[in-house]
CSV table of C-alpha atoms in Angstrom, one decimal:
chain,number,residue,atom,x,y,z
A,1,MET,CA,32.1,-22.8,8.9
A,2,VAL,CA,29.4,-22.3,11.1
A,3,ARG,CA,30.3,-19.3,12.6
A,4,PRO,CA,30.5,-17.3,9.1
A,5,LEU,CA,27.1,-18.2,8.2
A,6,LEU,CA,25.6,-17.1,11.8
A,7,PRO,CA,26.3,-13.2,10.7
A,8,SER,CA,24.9,-13.9,7.2
A,9,LEU,CA,21.7,-15.3,8.3
A,10,ALA,CA,21.4,-12.6,11.1
A,11,LEU,CA,22.2,-10.1,8.2
A,12,ALA,CA,19.6,-11.9,5.9
A,13,ALA,CA,17.0,-11.7,9.3
A,14,TRP,CA,17.4,-8.2,9.8
A,15,LEU,CA,17.3,-7.1,5.9
A,16,LEU,CA,14.1,-9.0,6.0
A,17,GLY,CA,12.4,-7.6,8.8
A,18,ALA,CA,13.5,-3.8,7.7
A,19,SER,CA,11.4,-5.0,4.4
A,20,ALA,CA,8.6,-6.0,6.0
A,21,ALA,CA,8.5,-3.2,8.3
A,22,MET,CA,8.5,-0.5,4.8
A,23,ALA,CA,5.1,-2.7,3.8
A,24,GLN,CA,1.7,-0.5,4.9
A,25,GLN,CA,-1.7,-1.7,5.3
A,26,VAL,CA,-4.7,0.3,4.4
A,27,VAL,CA,-7.6,0.5,7.0
A,28,PRO,CA,-10.6,0.0,4.3
A,29,ALA,CA,-13.0,1.3,6.8
A,30,GLN,CA,-11.2,4.4,7.1
A,31,SER,CA,-10.1,5.0,3.4
A,32,GLU,CA,-11.7,5.7,0.4
A,33,ILE,CA,-11.5,6.2,-3.3
A,34,SER,CA,-13.9,9.2,-5.0
A,35,PHE,CA,-14.5,11.1,-7.9
A,36,THR,CA,-16.3,14.1,-8.9
A,37,SER,CA,-17.6,14.4,-12.6
A,38,ARG,CA,-20.2,17.1,-14.2
A,39,GLN,CA,-23.2,16.5,-16.1
A,40,MET,CA,-24.7,19.6,-17.2
A,41,GLY,CA,-22.5,21.8,-15.1
A,42,VAL,CA,-23.8,20.3,-12.0
A,43,PRO,CA,-21.3,18.2,-10.0
A,44,VAL,CA,-22.0,14.2,-9.9
A,45,ASP,CA,-20.3,12.3,-6.9
A,46,GLY,CA,-19.3,8.8,-7.0
A,47,LYS,CA,-17.0,6.1,-5.0
A,48,PHE,CA,-15.5,2.8,-5.9
A,49,SER,CA,-16.5,0.4,-3.1
A,50,ARG,CA,-14.0,-2.7,-3.8
A,51,TRP,CA,-10.2,-1.9,-4.0
A,52,THR,CA,-7.1,-2.9,-3.0
A,53,ALA,CA,-3.7,-0.9,-2.7
A,54,GLN,CA,0.1,-2.5,-2.3
A,55,ILE,CA,2.1,0.1,-0.9
A,56,ARG,CA,5.5,-0.2,0.3
A,57,PHE,CA,6.8,3.8,1.3
A,58,ASP,CA,9.4,5.3,4.0
A,59,PRO,CA,9.2,8.8,3.8
A,60,LYS,CA,12.9,9.6,4.4
A,61,GLN,CA,13.2,7.1,1.0
A,62,PRO,CA,10.5,8.4,-1.4
A,63,ALA,CA,12.1,7.0,-4.5
A,64,ALA,CA,12.9,3.4,-3.2
A,65,GLY,CA,9.1,3.3,-2.6
A,66,GLN,CA,6.1,1.4,-4.9
A,67,VAL,CA,2.3,1.6,-4.6
A,68,ALA,CA,0.1,-0.1,-6.8
A,69,PHE,CA,-3.8,-0.2,-6.8
A,70,SER,CA,-6.6,-2.9,-8.6
A,71,ILE,CA,-9.7,-0.8,-8.8
A,72,ASP,CA,-12.8,-3.0,-9.7
A,73,THR,CA,-14.7,-1.0,-12.0
A,74,ALA,CA,-18.4,-2.7,-11.5
A,75,SER,CA,-17.9,-1.3,-8.0
A,76,ALA,CA,-18.5,2.2,-9.4
A,77,GLY,CA,-21.5,3.9,-7.6
A,78,PHE,CA,-23.2,7.7,-7.5
A,79,GLY,CA,-26.4,6.0,-5.2
A,80,SER,CA,-28.9,6.5,-8.5
A,81,PRO,CA,-29.9,3.2,-9.4
A,82,GLU,CA,-30.4,4.7,-13.1
A,83,THR,CA,-27.1,5.9,-13.2
A,84,ASP,CA,-25.6,3.3,-11.4
A,85,ALA,CA,-27.3,0.8,-14.2
A,86,GLU,CA,-25.5,2.4,-16.8
A,87,VAL,CA,-22.2,2.5,-15.6
A,88,PRO,CA,-21.0,-1.2,-16.3
A,89,LYS,CA,-22.2,-0.9,-20.0
A,90,PRO,CA,-20.0,-0.6,-23.1
A,91,ALA,CA,-20.0,3.2,-23.2
A,92,TRP,CA,-18.9,3.6,-19.7
A,93,PHE,CA,-16.6,1.2,-18.2
A,94,HIS,CA,-17.4,-2.0,-20.1
A,95,VAL,CA,-17.1,-4.0,-17.3
A,96,ALA,CA,-17.8,-7.2,-18.8
A,97,ARG,CA,-14.4,-6.6,-21.0
A,98,PHE,CA,-12.6,-4.4,-18.8
A,99,PRO,CA,-13.3,-5.5,-14.9
A,100,GLN,CA,-10.3,-3.8,-13.4
A,101,ALA,CA,-8.8,0.0,-13.9
A,102,THR,CA,-5.0,-0.1,-12.6
A,103,PHE,CA,-2.2,2.2,-11.3
A,104,GLN,CA,0.9,1.4,-10.7
A,105,SER,CA,3.8,3.9,-9.7
A,106,THR,CA,7.0,4.1,-11.4
A,107,ALA,CA,8.6,7.2,-9.4
A,108,ILE,CA,7.9,9.2,-5.9
A,109,LYS,CA,9.6,12.2,-4.9
A,110,ALA,CA,9.3,14.3,-2.0
A,111,THR,CA,8.2,18.1,-2.4
A,112,GLY,CA,7.7,19.1,1.2
A,113,PRO,CA,7.5,18.3,4.4
A,114,GLY,CA,5.2,15.3,4.1
A,115,ARG,CA,4.1,16.3,0.6
A,116,TYR,CA,5.4,14.1,-2.6
A,117,GLU,CA,4.2,13.7,-6.2
A,118,VAL,CA,3.7,10.0,-7.2
A,119,ALA,CA,4.4,9.5,-11.0
A,120,GLY,CA,2.8,6.2,-12.3
A,121,LYS,CA,0.6,4.4,-15.3
A,122,LEU,CA,-2.8,4.9,-15.1
A,123,ALA,CA,-4.9,2.2,-17.1
A,124,ILE,CA,-8.6,2.2,-17.5
A,125,LYS,CA,-10.7,0.1,-19.8
A,126,GLY,CA,-7.7,-0.3,-22.0
A,127,SER,CA,-6.2,2.7,-22.5
A,128,THR,CA,-2.4,3.6,-20.7
A,129,ARG,CA,-1.7,7.5,-19.6
A,130,ASP,CA,1.0,8.4,-17.5
A,131,VAL,CA,-0.5,10.6,-14.6
A,132,VAL,CA,1.3,12.3,-11.5
A,133,VAL,CA,-0.4,12.3,-8.0
A,134,PRO,CA,0.1,14.9,-5.5
A,135,VAL,CA,0.0,13.1,-1.8
A,136,THR,CA,-0.1,14.4,1.4
A,137,LEU,CA,0.7,12.5,4.2
A,138,VAL,CA,-0.4,13.1,7.9
A,139,GLN,CA,0.7,11.0,10.8
A,140,SER,CA,-0.8,11.0,14.2
A,141,GLY,CA,1.0,8.3,16.5
A,142,ALA,CA,1.7,4.7,14.4
A,143,ALA,CA,-1.4,6.1,11.9
A,144,SER,CA,-0.5,8.0,8.6
A,145,THR,CA,-3.4,9.3,6.3
A,146,ALA,CA,-2.5,9.7,2.5
A,147,THR,CA,-5.0,11.6,0.6
A,148,GLY,CA,-4.7,13.7,-2.8
A,149,SER,CA,-6.6,14.5,-6.1
A,150,PHE,CA,-6.0,14.7,-9.4
A,151,THR,CA,-7.5,15.3,-12.8
A,152,ILE,CA,-8.1,12.8,-15.7
A,153,LYS,CA,-10.2,13.0,-18.9
A,154,ARG,CA,-12.7,10.7,-19.2
A,155,LEU,CA,-12.1,10.5,-23.0
A,156,ASP,CA,-8.6,9.6,-23.0
A,157,PHE,CA,-9.9,6.3,-21.5
A,158,LYS,CA,-12.7,6.5,-23.2
A,159,ILE,CA,-15.5,6.5,-20.6
A,160,GLY,CA,-18.5,7.6,-21.6
A,161,ASP,CA,-18.0,6.4,-25.1
A,162,GLY,CA,-20.4,7.2,-28.3
A,163,GLU,CA,-23.1,9.6,-27.8
A,164,TRP,CA,-21.8,10.5,-24.1
A,165,ALA,CA,-18.8,11.8,-25.9
A,166,ASP,CA,-20.0,15.5,-26.3
A,167,THR,CA,-18.5,17.2,-23.1
A,168,SER,CA,-21.6,19.7,-23.3
A,169,MET,CA,-23.4,17.2,-21.3
A,170,VAL,CA,-20.7,15.4,-19.3
A,171,ALA,CA,-17.7,17.2,-19.0
A,172,ASN,CA,-14.3,15.8,-20.2
A,173,ASP,CA,-12.5,16.4,-16.9
A,174,VAL,CA,-13.1,14.2,-14.0
A,175,LEU,CA,-11.6,15.0,-10.0
A,176,VAL,CA,-10.1,12.2,-8.6
A,177,LYS,CA,-9.9,12.1,-4.8
A,178,PHE,CA,-8.7,9.6,-2.1
A,179,LYS,CA,-7.9,9.3,1.4
A,180,LEU,CA,-5.9,6.0,2.7
A,181,ALA,CA,-5.8,5.4,6.3
A,182,LEU,CA,-2.6,3.2,7.0
A,183,THR,CA,-0.5,1.5,9.5
A,184,GLY,CA,3.1,0.3,9.6
A,185,MET,CA,4.2,3.7,8.0
A,186,ALA,CA,8.4,5.0,9.0
A,187,PRO,CA,7.8,8.1,11.0
A,188,LEU,CA,7.9,11.3,8.9
C-alpha cells in the first residue's frame, strides 16, 4: 500500500509547488498607487502610501489569475498639509467609517503581447462599482513591472460629497495610476 501513496504525495507536492510559484511578491520600494484630480482645471497629484496587494498570475494562463488590493484611505496624501488634513473627513474618504478601499478581480484576459484587462469590483466609501483596468506587463530577467491607469468618477463613490459635489470646483474624473514591481512572475 505504500507504493501508490508515494506517487500521490509526489503529485501533491508538485501541485503545491506550482501553486506557490504562481504567487507574486510586490516590491513596495519600487511600487506606487497614485491619482490625479483637477481642482478648478489644475491637475492635483496625490498618492496612497499604505496598501497591500495579493497577486497570483501566470501570463500564459491569465484567466486563472487573481488580483486583490486593500488601500488604507488614511494614507492618501497630496503633499499639502491643508489638503491632507481634509482627506480623512466625512465629505472625502470618511476614514473613521471607511478605513479601507478594496479591489477584487473577477476576470483577467489577454489583449495582446504583455497586455491584459483586469475586470473587478472597486469598493470605496461604501460604494462598489465594476471597473476594467488595462495593465501592461514588462519583464527584465526575474523582475516584472505591471503598469496601468484608469479613470473613476469620484461622485460614484461619494468622494467630495456635500459642498464639494460641484464639479466646476473639483472635477468628477479622477485618474488612478499604478506601477507594481513584482518578483516571482512566470515568463511572458
